[in-house]
Short mmCIF file of C-alpha atoms and ligand atoms in Angstrom, two decimals:
data_model
loop_
_atom_site.label_atom_id
_atom_site.label_comp_id
_atom_site.label_asym_id
_atom_site.label_seq_id
_atom_site.Cartn_x
_atom_site.Cartn_y
_atom_site.Cartn_z
CA MET A 18 -30.96 -67.32 -24.75
CA SER A 19 -29.21 -64.14 -25.69
CA PRO A 20 -28.52 -61.33 -23.26
CA GLU A 21 -30.85 -59.24 -25.40
CA GLY A 22 -33.60 -61.64 -24.54
CA LEU A 23 -33.23 -60.59 -20.95
CA GLY A 24 -33.71 -56.97 -21.76
CA PHE A 25 -30.16 -55.72 -21.73
CA ARG A 26 -30.73 -54.33 -25.15
CA ASP A 27 -31.47 -50.80 -24.06
CA ASN A 28 -28.22 -50.65 -22.16
CA ASN A 29 -26.28 -51.86 -25.11
CA GLN A 30 -27.79 -49.20 -27.26
CA ASN A 31 -27.51 -46.32 -24.90
CA HIS A 32 -24.36 -47.25 -23.22
CA ASN A 33 -21.23 -45.24 -23.29
CA PRO A 34 -18.48 -47.63 -24.35
CA SER A 35 -16.21 -46.51 -21.56
CA THR A 36 -17.82 -46.80 -18.19
CA LYS A 37 -16.68 -46.79 -14.64
CA ARG A 38 -18.45 -49.01 -12.22
CA LYS A 39 -18.05 -49.57 -8.57
CA TYR A 40 -17.94 -53.07 -7.20
CA ASP A 41 -17.66 -54.25 -3.65
CA GLY A 42 -14.08 -55.11 -4.22
CA GLY A 43 -13.12 -51.65 -5.43
CA GLU A 44 -13.43 -49.64 -8.57
CA GLU A 45 -12.58 -51.19 -11.90
CA GLU A 46 -12.68 -49.60 -15.25
CA PHE A 47 -14.07 -51.60 -18.10
CA ARG A 48 -13.68 -50.42 -21.62
CA PHE A 49 -16.22 -52.14 -23.71
CA GLY A 50 -15.31 -52.31 -27.34
CA ASN A 51 -11.68 -51.88 -26.45
CA LYS A 52 -10.51 -55.22 -25.24
CA PRO A 53 -6.89 -55.23 -24.22
CA ASN A 54 -5.54 -58.80 -24.12
CA GLY A 55 -9.00 -60.00 -24.99
CA LEU A 56 -9.80 -59.94 -21.29
CA TYR A 57 -12.84 -57.76 -21.34
CA PRO A 58 -15.95 -58.96 -23.02
CA GLY A 59 -17.69 -56.56 -25.33
CA PRO A 60 -21.15 -55.18 -24.73
CA ASP A 61 -22.71 -58.35 -26.06
CA TYR A 62 -21.43 -60.26 -23.09
CA ARG A 63 -22.68 -57.95 -20.44
CA GLY A 64 -25.63 -60.15 -19.66
CA GLU A 65 -23.27 -63.00 -19.10
CA PHE A 66 -21.19 -60.96 -16.74
CA LEU A 67 -24.24 -59.82 -14.82
CA ALA A 68 -25.42 -63.24 -14.02
CA GLY A 69 -22.08 -64.27 -12.57
CA THR A 70 -20.52 -67.66 -12.26
CA SER A 71 -23.79 -69.50 -12.05
CA SER A 72 -25.06 -67.97 -15.25
CA PRO A 73 -26.67 -70.25 -17.78
CA PHE A 74 -25.22 -68.00 -20.49
CA ARG A 75 -21.74 -69.07 -19.68
CA ARG A 76 -22.31 -72.23 -21.59
CA ASN A 77 -23.16 -70.14 -24.63
CA LEU A 78 -19.81 -68.45 -24.66
CA SER A 79 -17.50 -69.70 -27.32
CA ASP A 80 -14.49 -68.73 -25.27
CA GLU A 81 -14.86 -70.15 -21.79
CA SER A 82 -11.45 -69.05 -20.65
CA ARG A 83 -12.24 -65.47 -21.46
CA ALA A 84 -15.28 -65.64 -19.25
CA GLY A 85 -13.23 -67.24 -16.52
CA LYS A 86 -10.69 -64.47 -16.55
CA TYR A 87 -13.38 -61.88 -16.61
CA ILE A 88 -15.12 -63.32 -13.62
CA ARG A 89 -11.87 -63.45 -11.71
CA ILE A 90 -11.36 -59.75 -12.35
CA ALA A 91 -14.72 -58.96 -10.89
CA GLY A 92 -14.00 -61.03 -7.80
CA ASP A 93 -16.85 -62.26 -5.69
CA SER A 94 -19.18 -59.44 -6.44
CA VAL A 95 -20.43 -60.73 -9.76
CA GLY A 96 -23.85 -61.30 -8.20
CA VAL A 97 -24.41 -57.56 -7.90
CA ILE A 98 -26.88 -56.15 -10.35
CA ILE A 99 -25.06 -54.00 -12.80
CA LYS A 100 -28.22 -52.36 -13.99
CA HIS A 101 -28.71 -50.87 -10.56
CA LEU A 102 -25.13 -49.71 -10.47
CA GLU A 103 -25.46 -47.99 -13.81
CA VAL A 104 -27.90 -45.38 -12.60
CA ASP A 105 -27.54 -42.44 -10.24
CA GLN A 106 -27.49 -44.06 -6.80
CA ASN A 107 -29.26 -41.19 -5.07
CA LYS A 108 -32.07 -41.19 -7.60
CA LEU A 109 -32.35 -44.96 -7.35
CA LYS A 110 -32.56 -44.80 -3.57
CA LYS A 111 -35.21 -42.11 -3.78
CA ALA A 112 -37.28 -44.12 -6.25
CA PHE A 113 -36.90 -47.29 -4.18
CA LEU A 114 -38.02 -45.60 -0.96
CA HIS A 115 -40.85 -43.79 -2.74
CA PHE A 116 -42.29 -47.00 -4.18
CA THR A 117 -41.77 -48.81 -0.88
CA LYS A 118 -44.05 -46.21 0.65
CA VAL A 119 -46.67 -46.40 -2.09
CA ILE A 120 -46.77 -50.20 -1.95
CA ASN A 121 -47.24 -50.21 1.82
CA GLU A 122 -49.59 -47.28 2.17
CA THR A 123 -52.71 -49.39 2.35
CA GLU A 124 -53.17 -52.98 3.34
CA ALA A 125 -55.28 -53.56 0.25
CA GLU A 126 -52.52 -52.34 -2.05
CA ARG A 127 -49.87 -54.43 -0.32
CA ASN A 128 -52.05 -57.53 -0.35
CA ARG A 129 -52.56 -57.22 -4.07
CA TYR A 130 -48.86 -57.94 -4.47
CA LEU A 131 -48.55 -60.44 -1.65
CA GLU A 132 -51.44 -62.42 -3.14
CA ASP A 133 -49.31 -62.53 -6.26
CA GLY A 134 -51.97 -61.43 -8.73
CA LYS A 135 -54.70 -63.70 -7.43
CA GLN A 136 -56.77 -60.61 -6.59
CA GLY A 137 -56.48 -59.34 -10.13
CA ARG A 138 -53.86 -58.29 -12.60
CA LEU A 139 -51.12 -55.93 -11.46
CA GLN A 140 -50.11 -52.62 -12.96
CA CYS A 141 -46.71 -51.00 -13.04
CA LEU A 142 -46.54 -48.03 -10.66
CA ALA A 143 -43.63 -46.56 -12.61
CA CYS A 144 -45.41 -46.40 -15.98
CA GLY A 145 -48.69 -45.48 -14.31
CA ARG A 146 -51.91 -45.69 -16.23
CA SER A 147 -50.28 -46.24 -19.58
CA SER A 148 -48.90 -49.51 -18.29
CA LYS A 149 -50.27 -52.81 -19.47
CA ASP A 150 -51.10 -55.20 -16.68
CA PHE A 151 -49.39 -58.32 -15.47
CA PRO A 152 -50.70 -61.66 -14.22
CA ASP A 153 -48.34 -61.95 -11.25
CA VAL A 154 -45.50 -60.24 -9.42
CA HIS A 155 -42.87 -62.16 -11.35
CA ALA A 156 -44.19 -60.80 -14.66
CA LEU A 157 -44.29 -57.31 -13.20
CA ILE A 158 -40.74 -57.66 -11.90
CA MET A 159 -39.50 -58.82 -15.31
CA HIS A 160 -41.12 -55.73 -16.80
CA THR A 161 -39.60 -53.34 -14.23
CA TYR A 162 -36.13 -54.80 -14.60
CA ASN A 163 -36.19 -54.98 -18.37
CA SER A 164 -38.09 -51.82 -19.18
CA ASP A 165 -36.73 -50.10 -22.24
CA ASN A 166 -38.18 -46.74 -21.30
CA ALA A 167 -35.01 -44.71 -20.71
CA ASP A 168 -36.91 -41.84 -19.04
CA LEU A 169 -38.32 -44.15 -16.41
CA ASN A 170 -35.32 -46.42 -16.02
CA VAL A 171 -34.46 -45.34 -12.46
CA ASP A 172 -38.11 -45.49 -11.42
CA HIS A 173 -38.44 -48.99 -12.78
CA LEU A 174 -35.32 -50.21 -11.02
CA GLY A 175 -36.46 -48.60 -7.77
CA LEU A 176 -39.81 -50.34 -8.11
CA HIS A 177 -38.05 -53.60 -8.93
CA LYS A 178 -36.12 -53.38 -5.67
CA ALA A 179 -39.18 -52.37 -3.64
CA LEU A 180 -41.21 -55.30 -4.99
CA CYS A 181 -38.39 -57.76 -4.30
CA VAL A 182 -38.06 -56.54 -0.70
CA LEU A 183 -41.82 -56.78 -0.17
CA MET A 184 -41.95 -60.32 -1.54
CA GLY A 185 -38.81 -61.42 0.34
CA TRP A 186 -36.92 -61.99 -2.89
CA ASN A 187 -33.35 -61.19 -3.86
CA TYR A 188 -33.09 -57.82 -5.60
CA SER A 189 -29.38 -58.16 -6.27
CA LYS A 190 -29.86 -61.11 -8.62
CA PRO A 191 -31.12 -60.27 -12.10
CA PRO A 192 -34.60 -61.76 -12.41
CA ASP A 193 -35.12 -64.43 -15.03
CA ASN A 194 -37.71 -67.04 -15.78
CA ALA A 195 -35.84 -69.66 -13.77
CA LYS A 196 -36.89 -67.49 -10.77
CA VAL A 197 -33.68 -68.15 -8.88
CA TYR A 198 -33.88 -64.57 -7.62
CA GLN A 199 -36.92 -65.53 -5.59
CA PHE A 200 -34.83 -67.58 -3.19
CA LEU A 201 -33.48 -65.63 -0.28
CA PRO A 202 -32.86 -66.95 3.24
CA ALA A 203 -35.75 -65.91 5.50
CA GLU A 204 -33.33 -64.05 7.76
CA GLU A 205 -32.03 -61.89 4.93
CA ALA A 206 -35.53 -61.23 3.66
CA ALA A 207 -36.60 -60.12 7.13
CA ALA A 208 -33.51 -57.95 7.54
CA ASN A 209 -34.30 -56.17 4.25
CA GLN A 210 -37.81 -55.42 5.47
CA ASP A 211 -36.77 -54.42 8.99
CA ASP A 212 -34.32 -51.97 7.51
CA LEU A 213 -37.06 -49.76 6.07
CA ILE A 214 -38.50 -47.49 8.70
CA MET A 215 -40.76 -44.48 8.79
CA TRP A 216 -38.90 -41.21 8.87
CA PRO A 217 -38.67 -39.20 11.06
CA PRO A 218 -38.45 -42.32 13.24
CA LEU A 219 -41.35 -43.28 15.47
CA VAL A 220 -42.36 -46.01 17.86
CA ILE A 221 -45.85 -47.50 17.74
CA ILE A 222 -47.28 -48.35 21.15
CA HIS A 223 -50.33 -50.54 21.59
CA ASN A 224 -52.79 -51.14 24.41
CA THR A 225 -52.92 -47.50 25.50
CA VAL A 226 -56.68 -47.40 26.10
CA THR A 227 -57.96 -46.89 29.63
CA GLY A 228 -61.55 -48.01 29.23
CA LYS A 229 -64.95 -46.82 28.14
CA GLY A 230 -66.06 -43.32 29.03
CA LYS A 231 -69.55 -42.32 30.16
CA ASP A 232 -70.53 -41.49 26.60
CA GLY A 233 -69.59 -44.99 25.51
CA ARG A 234 -66.53 -43.84 23.62
CA MET A 235 -63.16 -45.43 24.25
CA GLU A 236 -60.75 -43.41 26.28
CA GLY A 237 -57.04 -43.80 26.51
CA LEU A 238 -53.78 -42.41 27.75
CA GLY A 239 -53.46 -38.75 26.85
CA ASN A 240 -50.47 -37.41 25.02
CA LYS A 241 -49.08 -35.71 28.10
CA GLU A 242 -49.53 -38.80 30.21
CA MET A 243 -47.77 -40.88 27.61
CA ASP A 244 -44.95 -38.34 27.33
CA ASN A 245 -44.47 -38.68 31.07
CA ARG A 246 -44.38 -42.47 30.85
CA ILE A 247 -41.67 -42.17 28.20
CA ARG A 248 -39.67 -39.74 30.34
CA ASP A 249 -40.00 -42.14 33.28
CA LEU A 250 -38.43 -44.84 31.12
CA GLY A 251 -35.43 -42.57 30.66
CA PHE A 252 -36.13 -40.94 27.32
CA ALA A 253 -35.57 -37.23 27.13
CA SER A 254 -37.14 -36.82 23.70
CA GLY A 255 -40.13 -38.35 21.92
CA LYS A 256 -43.53 -36.76 21.39
CA SER A 257 -46.69 -38.78 21.84
CA LYS A 258 -49.72 -38.75 19.60
CA SER A 259 -52.79 -40.80 20.49
CA LEU A 260 -54.76 -42.19 17.59
CA TYR A 261 -58.51 -41.81 17.49
CA GLY A 262 -61.16 -43.44 15.37
CA ARG A 263 -64.92 -43.20 15.14
CA ASP A 264 -65.40 -44.88 18.53
CA GLY A 265 -62.76 -42.92 20.34
CA HIS A 266 -59.23 -43.85 21.36
CA LEU A 267 -57.84 -46.66 19.22
CA GLY A 268 -55.50 -47.96 21.90
CA ILE A 269 -52.56 -46.90 19.76
CA THR A 270 -50.11 -44.12 20.55
CA ILE A 271 -47.24 -43.20 18.31
CA VAL A 272 -44.15 -41.62 19.79
CA LYS A 273 -42.35 -39.45 17.31
CA PHE A 274 -38.66 -38.72 17.41
CA SER A 275 -36.53 -36.22 15.53
CA GLY A 276 -35.30 -37.05 12.04
CA ASP A 277 -31.62 -37.18 12.90
CA GLN A 278 -29.01 -39.51 14.39
CA LEU A 279 -30.14 -38.86 17.94
CA GLY A 280 -33.82 -39.34 17.11
CA LEU A 281 -33.10 -42.65 15.43
CA LYS A 282 -30.97 -43.79 18.35
CA GLU A 283 -33.67 -42.93 20.87
CA ALA A 284 -36.43 -44.56 18.83
CA VAL A 285 -34.39 -47.74 18.47
CA ARG A 286 -33.62 -47.69 22.19
CA LEU A 287 -37.30 -47.34 23.10
CA ALA A 288 -38.22 -50.20 20.77
CA GLU A 289 -35.45 -52.28 22.35
CA HIS A 290 -36.87 -51.53 25.77
CA PHE A 291 -40.17 -53.15 24.77
CA GLU A 292 -38.35 -56.01 23.11
CA LYS A 293 -36.39 -56.69 26.29
CA GLU A 294 -39.61 -56.76 28.30
CA LYS A 295 -40.90 -59.28 25.76
CA HIS A 296 -43.52 -56.75 24.72
CA GLY A 297 -42.30 -56.03 21.23
CA ARG A 298 -43.76 -56.55 17.79
CA LYS A 299 -43.73 -60.32 17.97
CA ALA A 300 -45.44 -60.49 21.35
CA TRP A 301 -48.16 -58.11 20.17
CA GLY A 302 -48.63 -60.17 17.04
CA CYS A 303 -48.97 -63.33 19.11
CA ILE A 304 -51.95 -62.07 21.07
CA GLN A 305 -53.87 -61.02 17.95
CA PRO A 306 -56.66 -60.94 17.04
CA ILE A 307 -57.85 -59.13 20.07
CA LYS A 308 -60.75 -56.84 20.72
CA ILE A 309 -59.49 -54.08 22.95
CA GLY A 310 -61.93 -52.77 25.52
CA LYS A 311 -63.84 -55.93 26.22
CA ASP A 312 -62.96 -57.84 29.39
CA ASP A 313 -59.45 -56.41 29.15
CA GLU A 314 -58.90 -56.68 32.87
CA LYS A 315 -59.32 -60.42 32.79
CA ASN A 316 -56.71 -60.76 30.08
CA PRO A 317 -53.23 -61.17 31.61
CA ASN A 318 -51.71 -60.21 28.27
CA LEU A 319 -53.31 -56.78 28.50
CA VAL A 320 -53.57 -55.94 32.16
CA LYS A 321 -51.16 -56.75 34.93
CA VAL A 322 -52.26 -56.76 38.52
CA GLU A 323 -49.51 -55.28 40.70
CA ARG A 324 -48.74 -56.58 44.17
CA ASN A 325 -50.72 -53.79 45.75
CA GLY A 326 -53.72 -54.80 43.67
CA GLU A 327 -53.32 -51.91 41.27
CA LYS A 328 -54.17 -52.78 37.68
CA LYS A 329 -51.76 -51.61 35.04
CA ARG A 330 -52.04 -51.90 31.29
CA ILE A 331 -49.15 -53.63 29.61
CA LEU A 332 -47.72 -51.54 26.81
CA TYR A 333 -46.41 -53.14 23.63
CA GLY A 334 -44.15 -51.20 21.29
CA TYR A 335 -41.97 -51.44 18.25
CA LEU A 336 -40.16 -49.27 15.72
CA GLY A 337 -42.50 -48.02 12.98
CA MET A 338 -41.51 -49.66 9.71
CA ALA A 339 -42.72 -49.34 6.15
CA VAL A 340 -45.09 -52.25 6.72
CA ASP A 341 -46.71 -50.28 9.57
CA LEU A 342 -47.79 -47.38 7.36
CA CYS A 343 -51.35 -48.70 7.38
CA THR A 344 -51.37 -48.77 11.22
CA VAL A 345 -50.69 -45.06 11.72
CA ASP A 346 -53.17 -42.24 11.18
CA PHE A 347 -53.75 -40.59 7.83
CA GLU A 348 -51.87 -37.42 8.69
CA THR A 349 -48.76 -39.25 9.86
CA ARG A 350 -48.92 -41.58 6.88
CA LYS A 351 -48.93 -38.65 4.49
CA LYS A 352 -46.18 -36.81 6.32
CA VAL A 353 -43.58 -39.50 6.84
CA SER A 354 -41.15 -40.81 4.31
CA ILE A 355 -39.35 -44.13 4.31
CA GLU A 356 -35.68 -44.37 5.19
CA SER A 357 -33.16 -47.19 5.14
CA GLN A 358 -31.55 -47.52 8.57
CA ARG A 359 -28.44 -49.12 7.10
CA GLU A 360 -27.95 -46.39 4.53
CA TYR A 361 -28.78 -43.62 6.95
CA LYS A 362 -26.19 -44.84 9.42
CA THR A 363 -23.47 -45.25 6.82
CA SER A 364 -24.20 -41.91 5.14
CA LYS A 365 -23.73 -39.93 8.36
ZN1 LIG B 417 -43.48 -49.96 -16.09
#
């Protein structure tokens, strides 16, 4: 298989022969077409370089030693996708976070991908309506990574990354039909997903209903009451918003923090508080499905009876992530953006 077969063609055509790229190990300058000592492969070998030491293309190279030297120059970071490094990093990040939001905005949309095309063919969000459709996520990913539409290159790469994170696949390995890129340790896949939070940061708190009112509608903790509970826990900031549906209080309150270092810190600390109490995301997930409002008081997972006989609802909370977009109300969903915790912390 030639590198062109993997869609590197557009790069070869559009590429400036002298290009600076940044690798983990530092910045190296590669002058394609100008190969001092024969060390640097020309543009035709870029696909080979991309795929790194485990590349099947290596066998195609007539000069193995040249490849060996080249790989040594690049150090251990040969697994990094060069295509992603070739574009404006800010634009790529923006596109990635944008598509992460779009993909997660509704459960139905997300499931279409997670079901891997079994619910119907998939379209490319970057090309929009003009896009042809694809039988599964792999086919869509191949399209996004190998798109030859220069105008939408950054969008396609951002979508490629967003899809890989959603599926738990490796976005820093160029996708190919051997599907090696689909293998990523579960821990790493989870870390990639946990990294993407709603911004400004917020904590989602469950089980905040108080019972049925006289009119039959569900009632719950008011915003002020919740604010006070948060202050009692030692948080100076954080603004509560109860969520309501057709039948009243939904039993969900979101606590919003400011979109800055301090806000993030406080939101993380509040989420950690619930985690420490063993009332975090996992614990809430474990007691699902649950119908709030019916025999709640008999459920020890929902209501705790204090020593003095007082009944207290147990609150569950966690940091609002991209995957939680469909849990929050419409207004919040429209307003928030998605941010990478890792990148936010390192950029400040
Ligand atoms: Zn497309």
